[in-house]
CSV table of C-alpha atoms in Angstrom, one decimal:
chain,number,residue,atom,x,y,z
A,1,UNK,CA,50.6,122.2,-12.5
A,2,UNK,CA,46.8,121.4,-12.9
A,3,UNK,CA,45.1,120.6,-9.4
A,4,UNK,CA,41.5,119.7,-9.2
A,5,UNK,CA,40.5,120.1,-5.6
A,6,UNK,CA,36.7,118.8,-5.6
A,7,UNK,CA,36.5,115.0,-6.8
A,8,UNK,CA,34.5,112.1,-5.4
A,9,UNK,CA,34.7,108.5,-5.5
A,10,UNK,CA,31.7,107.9,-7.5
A,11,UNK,CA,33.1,104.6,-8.9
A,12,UNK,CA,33.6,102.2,-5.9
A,13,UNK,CA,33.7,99.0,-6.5
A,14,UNK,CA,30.4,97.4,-5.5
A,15,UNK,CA,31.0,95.3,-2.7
A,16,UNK,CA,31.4,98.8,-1.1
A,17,UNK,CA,28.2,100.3,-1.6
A,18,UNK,CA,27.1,96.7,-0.5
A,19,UNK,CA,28.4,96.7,3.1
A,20,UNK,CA,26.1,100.1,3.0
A,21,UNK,CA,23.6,98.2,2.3
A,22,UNK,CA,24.0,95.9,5.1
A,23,UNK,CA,24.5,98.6,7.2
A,24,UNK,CA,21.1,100.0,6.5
A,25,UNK,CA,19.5,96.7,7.1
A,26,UNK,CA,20.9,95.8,10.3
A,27,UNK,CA,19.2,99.3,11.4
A,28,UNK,CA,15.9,97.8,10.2
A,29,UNK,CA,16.8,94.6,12.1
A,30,UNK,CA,19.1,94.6,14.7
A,31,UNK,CA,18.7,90.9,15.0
A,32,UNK,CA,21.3,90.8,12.1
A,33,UNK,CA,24.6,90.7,12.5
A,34,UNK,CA,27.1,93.7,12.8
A,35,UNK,CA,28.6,93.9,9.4
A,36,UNK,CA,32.0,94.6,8.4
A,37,UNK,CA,33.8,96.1,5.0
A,38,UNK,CA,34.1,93.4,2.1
A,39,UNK,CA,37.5,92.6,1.4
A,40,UNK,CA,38.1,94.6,-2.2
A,41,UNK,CA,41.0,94.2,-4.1
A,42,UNK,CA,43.4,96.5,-5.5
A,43,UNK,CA,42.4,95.5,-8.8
A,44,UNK,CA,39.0,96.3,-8.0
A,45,UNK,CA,40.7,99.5,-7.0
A,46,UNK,CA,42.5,100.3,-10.6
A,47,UNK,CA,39.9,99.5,-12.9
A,48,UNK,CA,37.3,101.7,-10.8
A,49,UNK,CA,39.3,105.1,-11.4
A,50,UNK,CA,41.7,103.5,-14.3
A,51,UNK,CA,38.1,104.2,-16.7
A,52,UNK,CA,37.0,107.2,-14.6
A,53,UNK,CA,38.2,109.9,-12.8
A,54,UNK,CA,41.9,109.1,-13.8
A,55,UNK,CA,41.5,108.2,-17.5
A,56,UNK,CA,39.7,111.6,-17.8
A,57,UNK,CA,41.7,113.8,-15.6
A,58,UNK,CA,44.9,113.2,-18.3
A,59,UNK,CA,42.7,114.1,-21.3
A,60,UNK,CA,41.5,117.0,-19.9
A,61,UNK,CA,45.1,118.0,-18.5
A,62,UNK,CA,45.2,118.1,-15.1
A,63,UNK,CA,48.2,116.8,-13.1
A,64,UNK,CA,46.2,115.7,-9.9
A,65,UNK,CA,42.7,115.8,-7.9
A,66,UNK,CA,42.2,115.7,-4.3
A,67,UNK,CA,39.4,112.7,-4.0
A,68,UNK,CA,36.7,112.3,-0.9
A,69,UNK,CA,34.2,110.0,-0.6
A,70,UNK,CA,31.6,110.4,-3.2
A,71,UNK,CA,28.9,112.6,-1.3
A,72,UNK,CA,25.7,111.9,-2.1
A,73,UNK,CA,26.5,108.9,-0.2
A,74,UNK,CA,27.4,110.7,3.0
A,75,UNK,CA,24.1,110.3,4.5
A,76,UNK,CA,25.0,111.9,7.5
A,77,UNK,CA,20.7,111.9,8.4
A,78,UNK,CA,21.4,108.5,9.2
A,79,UNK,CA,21.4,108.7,13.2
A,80,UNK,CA,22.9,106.2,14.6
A,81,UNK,CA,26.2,107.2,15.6
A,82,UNK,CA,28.2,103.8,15.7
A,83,UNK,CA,26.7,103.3,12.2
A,84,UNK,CA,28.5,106.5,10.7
A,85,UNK,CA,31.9,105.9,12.6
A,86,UNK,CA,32.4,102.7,10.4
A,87,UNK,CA,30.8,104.0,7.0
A,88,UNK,CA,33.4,107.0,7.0
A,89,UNK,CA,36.0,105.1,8.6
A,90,UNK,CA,35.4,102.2,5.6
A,91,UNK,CA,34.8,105.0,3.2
A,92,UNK,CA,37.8,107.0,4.1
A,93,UNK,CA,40.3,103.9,4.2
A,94,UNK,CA,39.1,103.2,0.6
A,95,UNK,CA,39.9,106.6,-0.7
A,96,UNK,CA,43.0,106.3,1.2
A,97,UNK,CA,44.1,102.5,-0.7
A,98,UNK,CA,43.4,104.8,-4.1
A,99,UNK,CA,45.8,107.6,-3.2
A,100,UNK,CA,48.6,105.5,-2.4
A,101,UNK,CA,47.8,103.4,-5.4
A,102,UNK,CA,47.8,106.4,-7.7
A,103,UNK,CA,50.4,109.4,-5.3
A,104,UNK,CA,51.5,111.2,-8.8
A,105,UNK,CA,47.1,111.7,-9.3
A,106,UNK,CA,45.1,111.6,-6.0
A,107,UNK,CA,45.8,113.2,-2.5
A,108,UNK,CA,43.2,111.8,0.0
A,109,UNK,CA,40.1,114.2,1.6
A,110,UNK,CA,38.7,112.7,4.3
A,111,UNK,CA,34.2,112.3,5.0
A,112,UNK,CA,33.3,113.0,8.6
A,113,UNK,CA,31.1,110.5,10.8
A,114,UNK,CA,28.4,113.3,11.8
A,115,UNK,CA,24.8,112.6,12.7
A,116,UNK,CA,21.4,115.1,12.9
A,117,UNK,CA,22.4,116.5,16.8
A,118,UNK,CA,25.3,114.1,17.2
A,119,UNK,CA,27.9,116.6,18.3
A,120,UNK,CA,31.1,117.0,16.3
A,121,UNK,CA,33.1,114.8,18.6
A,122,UNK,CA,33.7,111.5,16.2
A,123,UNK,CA,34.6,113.6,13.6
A,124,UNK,CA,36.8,115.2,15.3
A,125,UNK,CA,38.7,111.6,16.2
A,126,UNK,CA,38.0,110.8,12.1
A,127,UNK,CA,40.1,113.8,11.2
A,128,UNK,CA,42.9,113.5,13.2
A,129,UNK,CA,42.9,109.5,12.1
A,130,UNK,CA,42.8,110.1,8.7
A,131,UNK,CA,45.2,113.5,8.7
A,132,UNK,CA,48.0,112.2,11.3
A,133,UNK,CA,47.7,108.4,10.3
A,134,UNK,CA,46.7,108.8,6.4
A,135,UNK,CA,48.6,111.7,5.2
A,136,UNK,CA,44.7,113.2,3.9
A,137,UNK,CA,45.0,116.8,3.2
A,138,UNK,CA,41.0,118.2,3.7
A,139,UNK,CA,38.1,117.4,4.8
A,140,UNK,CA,34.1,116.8,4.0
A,141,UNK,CA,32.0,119.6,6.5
A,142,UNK,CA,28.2,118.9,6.1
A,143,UNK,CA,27.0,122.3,7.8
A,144,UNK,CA,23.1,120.3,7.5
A,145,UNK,CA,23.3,117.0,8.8
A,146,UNK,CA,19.7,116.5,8.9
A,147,UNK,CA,19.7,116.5,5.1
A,148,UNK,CA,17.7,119.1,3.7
A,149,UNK,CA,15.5,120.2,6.9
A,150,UNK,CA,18.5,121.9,8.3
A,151,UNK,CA,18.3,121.5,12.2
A,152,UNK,CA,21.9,122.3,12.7
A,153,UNK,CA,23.1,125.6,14.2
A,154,UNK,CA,24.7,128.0,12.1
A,155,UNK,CA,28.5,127.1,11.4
A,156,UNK,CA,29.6,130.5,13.8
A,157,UNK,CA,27.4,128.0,16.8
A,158,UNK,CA,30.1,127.6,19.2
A,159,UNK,CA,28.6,123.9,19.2
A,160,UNK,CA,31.5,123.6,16.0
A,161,UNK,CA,34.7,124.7,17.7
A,162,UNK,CA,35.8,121.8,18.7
A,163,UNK,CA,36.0,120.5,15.2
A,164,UNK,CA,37.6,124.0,14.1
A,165,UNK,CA,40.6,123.7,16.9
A,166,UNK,CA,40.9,120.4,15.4
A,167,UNK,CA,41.1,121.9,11.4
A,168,UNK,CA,43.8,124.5,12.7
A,169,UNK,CA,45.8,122.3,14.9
A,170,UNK,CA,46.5,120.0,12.0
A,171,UNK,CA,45.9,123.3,9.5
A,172,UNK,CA,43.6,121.8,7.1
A,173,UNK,CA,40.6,123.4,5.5
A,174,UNK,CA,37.3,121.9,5.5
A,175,UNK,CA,35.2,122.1,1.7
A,176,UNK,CA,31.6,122.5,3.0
A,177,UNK,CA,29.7,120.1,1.5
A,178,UNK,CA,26.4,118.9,2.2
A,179,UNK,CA,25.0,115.3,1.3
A,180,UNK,CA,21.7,113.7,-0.2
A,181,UNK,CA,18.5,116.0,0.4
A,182,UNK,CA,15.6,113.9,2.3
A,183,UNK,CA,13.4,116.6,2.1
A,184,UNK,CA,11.4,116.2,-1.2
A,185,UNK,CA,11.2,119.8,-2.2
A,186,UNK,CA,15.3,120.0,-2.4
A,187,UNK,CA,16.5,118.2,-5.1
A,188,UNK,CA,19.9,117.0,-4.0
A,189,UNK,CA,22.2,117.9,-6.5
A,190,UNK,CA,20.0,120.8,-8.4
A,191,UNK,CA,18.7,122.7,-5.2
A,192,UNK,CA,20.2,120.7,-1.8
A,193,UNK,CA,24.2,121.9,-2.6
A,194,UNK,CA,23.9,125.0,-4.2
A,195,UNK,CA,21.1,125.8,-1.4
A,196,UNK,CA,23.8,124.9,1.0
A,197,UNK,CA,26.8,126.5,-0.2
A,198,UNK,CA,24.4,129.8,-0.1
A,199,UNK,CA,23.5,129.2,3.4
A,200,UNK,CA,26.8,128.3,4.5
A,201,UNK,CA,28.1,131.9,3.4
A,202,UNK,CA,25.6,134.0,4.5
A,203,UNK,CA,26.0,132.5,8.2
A,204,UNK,CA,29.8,133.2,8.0
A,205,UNK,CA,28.7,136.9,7.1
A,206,UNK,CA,26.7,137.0,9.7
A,207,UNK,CA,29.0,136.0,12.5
A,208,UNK,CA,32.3,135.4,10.8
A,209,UNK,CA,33.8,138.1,12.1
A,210,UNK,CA,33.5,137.0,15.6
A,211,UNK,CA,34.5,133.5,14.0
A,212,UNK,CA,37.8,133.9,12.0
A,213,UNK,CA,39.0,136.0,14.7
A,214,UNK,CA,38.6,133.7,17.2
A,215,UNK,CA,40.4,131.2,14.6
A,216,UNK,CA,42.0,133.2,12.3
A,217,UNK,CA,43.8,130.5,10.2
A,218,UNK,CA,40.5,128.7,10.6
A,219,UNK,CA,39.9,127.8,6.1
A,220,UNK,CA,36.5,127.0,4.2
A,221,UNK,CA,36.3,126.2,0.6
A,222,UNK,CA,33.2,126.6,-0.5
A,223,UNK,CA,31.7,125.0,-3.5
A,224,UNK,CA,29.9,124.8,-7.3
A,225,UNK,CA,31.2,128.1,-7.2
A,226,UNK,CA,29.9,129.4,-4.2
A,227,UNK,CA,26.6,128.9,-4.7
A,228,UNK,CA,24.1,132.1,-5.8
A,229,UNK,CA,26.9,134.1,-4.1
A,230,UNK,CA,29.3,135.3,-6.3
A,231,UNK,CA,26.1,135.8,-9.0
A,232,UNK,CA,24.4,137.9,-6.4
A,233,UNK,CA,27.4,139.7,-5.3
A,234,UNK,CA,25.4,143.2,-4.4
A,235,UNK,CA,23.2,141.6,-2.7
A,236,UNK,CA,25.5,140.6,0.1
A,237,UNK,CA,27.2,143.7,0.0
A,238,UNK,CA,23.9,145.7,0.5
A,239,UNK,CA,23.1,142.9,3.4
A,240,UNK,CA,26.3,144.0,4.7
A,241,UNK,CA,25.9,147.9,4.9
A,242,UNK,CA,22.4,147.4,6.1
A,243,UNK,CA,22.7,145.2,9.2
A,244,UNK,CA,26.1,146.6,10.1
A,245,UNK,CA,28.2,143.8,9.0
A,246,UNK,CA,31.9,144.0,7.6
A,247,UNK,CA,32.1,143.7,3.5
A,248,UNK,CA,31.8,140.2,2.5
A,249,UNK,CA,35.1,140.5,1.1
A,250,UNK,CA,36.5,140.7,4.4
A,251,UNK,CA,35.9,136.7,4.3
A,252,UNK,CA,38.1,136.1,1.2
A,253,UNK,CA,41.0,135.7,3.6
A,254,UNK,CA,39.3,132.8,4.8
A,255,UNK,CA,37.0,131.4,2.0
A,256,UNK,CA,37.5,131.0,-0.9
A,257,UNK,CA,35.5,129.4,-3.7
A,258,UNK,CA,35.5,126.4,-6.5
A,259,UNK,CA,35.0,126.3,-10.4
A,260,UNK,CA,32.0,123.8,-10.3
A,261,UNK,CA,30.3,126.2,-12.5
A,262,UNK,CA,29.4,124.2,-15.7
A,263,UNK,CA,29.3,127.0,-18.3
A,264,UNK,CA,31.7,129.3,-19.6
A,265,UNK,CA,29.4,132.9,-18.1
A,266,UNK,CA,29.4,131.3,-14.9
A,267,UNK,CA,33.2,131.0,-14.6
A,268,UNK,CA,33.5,134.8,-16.1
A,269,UNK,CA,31.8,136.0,-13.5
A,270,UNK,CA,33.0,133.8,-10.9
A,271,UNK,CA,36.5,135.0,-11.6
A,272,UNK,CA,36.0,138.6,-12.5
A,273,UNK,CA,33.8,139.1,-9.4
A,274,UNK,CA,35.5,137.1,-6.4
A,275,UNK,CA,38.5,137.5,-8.0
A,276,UNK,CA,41.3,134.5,-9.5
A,277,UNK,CA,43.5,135.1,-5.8
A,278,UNK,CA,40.2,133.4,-4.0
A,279,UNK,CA,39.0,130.9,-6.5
A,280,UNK,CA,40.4,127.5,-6.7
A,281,UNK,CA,40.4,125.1,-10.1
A,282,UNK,CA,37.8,122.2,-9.4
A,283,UNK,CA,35.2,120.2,-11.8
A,284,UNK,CA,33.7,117.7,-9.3
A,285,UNK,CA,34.3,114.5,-11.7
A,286,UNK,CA,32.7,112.2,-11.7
A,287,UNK,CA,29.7,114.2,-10.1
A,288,UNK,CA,26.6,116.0,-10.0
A,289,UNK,CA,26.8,116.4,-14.1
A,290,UNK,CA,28.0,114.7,-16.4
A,291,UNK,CA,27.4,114.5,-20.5
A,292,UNK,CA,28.4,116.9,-23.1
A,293,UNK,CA,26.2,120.5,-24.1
A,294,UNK,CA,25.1,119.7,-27.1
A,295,UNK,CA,25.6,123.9,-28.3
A,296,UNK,CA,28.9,123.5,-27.9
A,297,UNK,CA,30.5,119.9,-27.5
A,298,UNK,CA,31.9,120.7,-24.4
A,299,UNK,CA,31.5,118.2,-21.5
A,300,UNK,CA,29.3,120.1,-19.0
A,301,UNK,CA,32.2,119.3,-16.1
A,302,UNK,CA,35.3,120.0,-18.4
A,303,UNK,CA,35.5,123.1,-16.0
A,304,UNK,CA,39.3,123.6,-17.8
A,305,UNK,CA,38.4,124.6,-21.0
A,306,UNK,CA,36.1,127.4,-19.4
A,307,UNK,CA,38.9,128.6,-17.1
A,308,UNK,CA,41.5,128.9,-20.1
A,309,UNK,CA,38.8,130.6,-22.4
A,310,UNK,CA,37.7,133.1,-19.6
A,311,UNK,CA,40.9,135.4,-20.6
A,312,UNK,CA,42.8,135.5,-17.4
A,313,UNK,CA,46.3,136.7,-17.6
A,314,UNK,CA,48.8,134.0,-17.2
A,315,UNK,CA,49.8,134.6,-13.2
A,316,UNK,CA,45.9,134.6,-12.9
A,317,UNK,CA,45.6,130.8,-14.2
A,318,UNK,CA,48.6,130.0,-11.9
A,319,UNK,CA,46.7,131.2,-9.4
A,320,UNK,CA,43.3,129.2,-9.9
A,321,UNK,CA,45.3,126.2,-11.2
A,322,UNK,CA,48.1,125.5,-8.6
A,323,UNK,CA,48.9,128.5,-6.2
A,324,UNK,CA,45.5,128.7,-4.3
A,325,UNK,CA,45.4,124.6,-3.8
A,326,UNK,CA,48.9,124.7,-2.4
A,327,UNK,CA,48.0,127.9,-0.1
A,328,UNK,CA,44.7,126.8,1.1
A,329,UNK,CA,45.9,123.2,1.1
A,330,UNK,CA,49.3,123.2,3.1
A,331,UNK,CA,49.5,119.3,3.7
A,332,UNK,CA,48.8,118.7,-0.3
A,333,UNK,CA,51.7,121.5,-0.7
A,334,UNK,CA,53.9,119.7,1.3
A,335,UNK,CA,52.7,116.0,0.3
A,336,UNK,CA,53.8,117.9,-3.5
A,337,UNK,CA,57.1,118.8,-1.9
A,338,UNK,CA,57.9,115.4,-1.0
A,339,UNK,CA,57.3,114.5,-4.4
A,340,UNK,CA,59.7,116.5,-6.2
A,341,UNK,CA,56.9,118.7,-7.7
């Protein structure tokens, strides 16, 4: 079985982005009035992934994607709390209608209603809404609300525990994934994410240790294949040695990393360096990139063909395709169960 863990719901229907829009206006004028989720059909539903994410995921091969709100459109620097509540609650219920129109190819991941110093307690409530209510499996963790000027603390900040009883109580991992960038020297998608999934592992190695075992079944995937990490691998292992810090492998138990990588070094590396027990099959489509290298014909997201042509043995594929998902995921393994599969 083929799982793609990172996929986003780029192709909403419009009346969707349109209640965003509405949102964003009433900030500008509170006079307006409070607005509420368009009524989309399931229809609208179908043809919206029937083109897309689904029609693709069969030619490429894969059996099934775990799909989250599309991210860019997170916007978690928007402040107003009340404001976030309903965009992830009406983005999250829309993934949800998708999943259980398509159960053999989508398992829901759920986006988090966080805001620049806002506290972690609504997302808290979102995740155990969407996990004990909606069957999701995962969840969205923006470690930089602020979008690109990063005025959160660290994610070792006690300030986050709450939200990390919360992941192991219902024993879900959280994907850290940042949204757009509105600071104007991070691009979001070339520079915001990859900064991010960077940042996000060099403050687990810093106080991870403390962290994990305080929550030891405490999960983070990390993504677009971790970033500069596993490509600077040394580095944080010379970090490590030098300001006293356990190996960074040490966090392999508890992160683990995604194939986001768009050519076919990248995934050798990747693999050969963090190794195919820690390294989860993912292509983030629809997403950041999209279009085919014109060297080799290959779509720049067809993350698969890279991951069979990197000469892993066959236990190794098992591994990035199915195993890891089901062992980091335990919710999508037993949702799998259910299904006969």
């Amino acid at each position: 079985m083929i799982i793609d863990i990172h996929g986003h719901y780029t192709t909403a229907p419009a009346p969707h982005q349109g209640f965003r829009d509405a949102q964003l206006a009433r900030l500008a004028d509170p006079s307006r009035p409070v607005p509420r989720p368009e009524r989309i059909s399931d229809d609208a539903l179908r043809e919206s992934v029937e083109h897309n994410q689904l029609k693709i995921l069969r030619e490429r091969g894969g059996d099934l994607m775990l799909f989250s709100p599309k991210a860019s459109g997170m916007e978690h620097h928007i402040t107003d709390p009340a404001t976030a509540r309903d965009w992830a609650r009406a983005s999250n219920d829309l993934v949800h209608r998708v999943t259980e129109l398509y159960p053999q190819h989508f398992a829901p991941v759920c986006q988090l209603p966080q805001t620049p110093g806002g506290g972690v307690a609504d997302a808290v409530a979102e995740l155990h809404r969407c996990v004990t209510g909606s069957g999701f499996v995962g969840c969205n963790l923006n470690p930089d609300p602020s979008g690109g000027h990063w005025t959160a603390p660290p994610l070792t900040d006690t300030s986050w525990y709450p939200l990390y009883e919360a992941l192991c109580e219902l024993d879900v991992p959280a994907m850290v994934h940042v949204s757009s960038a509105c600071n104007p020297v991070f691009h979001t998608l070339g520079a915001h994410y990859l900064n991010a999934d960077t940042t996000a592992f060099m403050q687990l190695l810093q106080g991870g240790a403390e962290l994990f075992a305080r929550f030891p079944g405490l999960r983070f995937v990390i993504p677009h294949g971790g970033g500069a990490v596993p490509y600077h691998w040394g580095r944080y292992r010379g970090l490590a040695v030098r300001m006293g810090l356990p190996d960074p492998a040490s966090l392999l138990g508890n992160v683990v990393f995604d194939t986001c990588v768009y050519h076919q070094p990248g995934i050798d590396l990747l693999t050969r360096v963090i190794g195919t027990e820690h390294v989860l099959f993912a292509s983030e489509m629809l997403g950041a990139v999209r279009g085919v290298a014109p060297e080799t014909g290959i779509a720049w997201d067809d993350t698969k063909t890279y991951v069979d042509a990197a000469g892993l043995a066959p236990d190794q594929l098992h591994h990035i395709y199915e195993a890891n998902a089901r062992r980091v995921y335990p919710r999508l393994d037993a949702r799998l169960r259910s299904q006969g599969r």
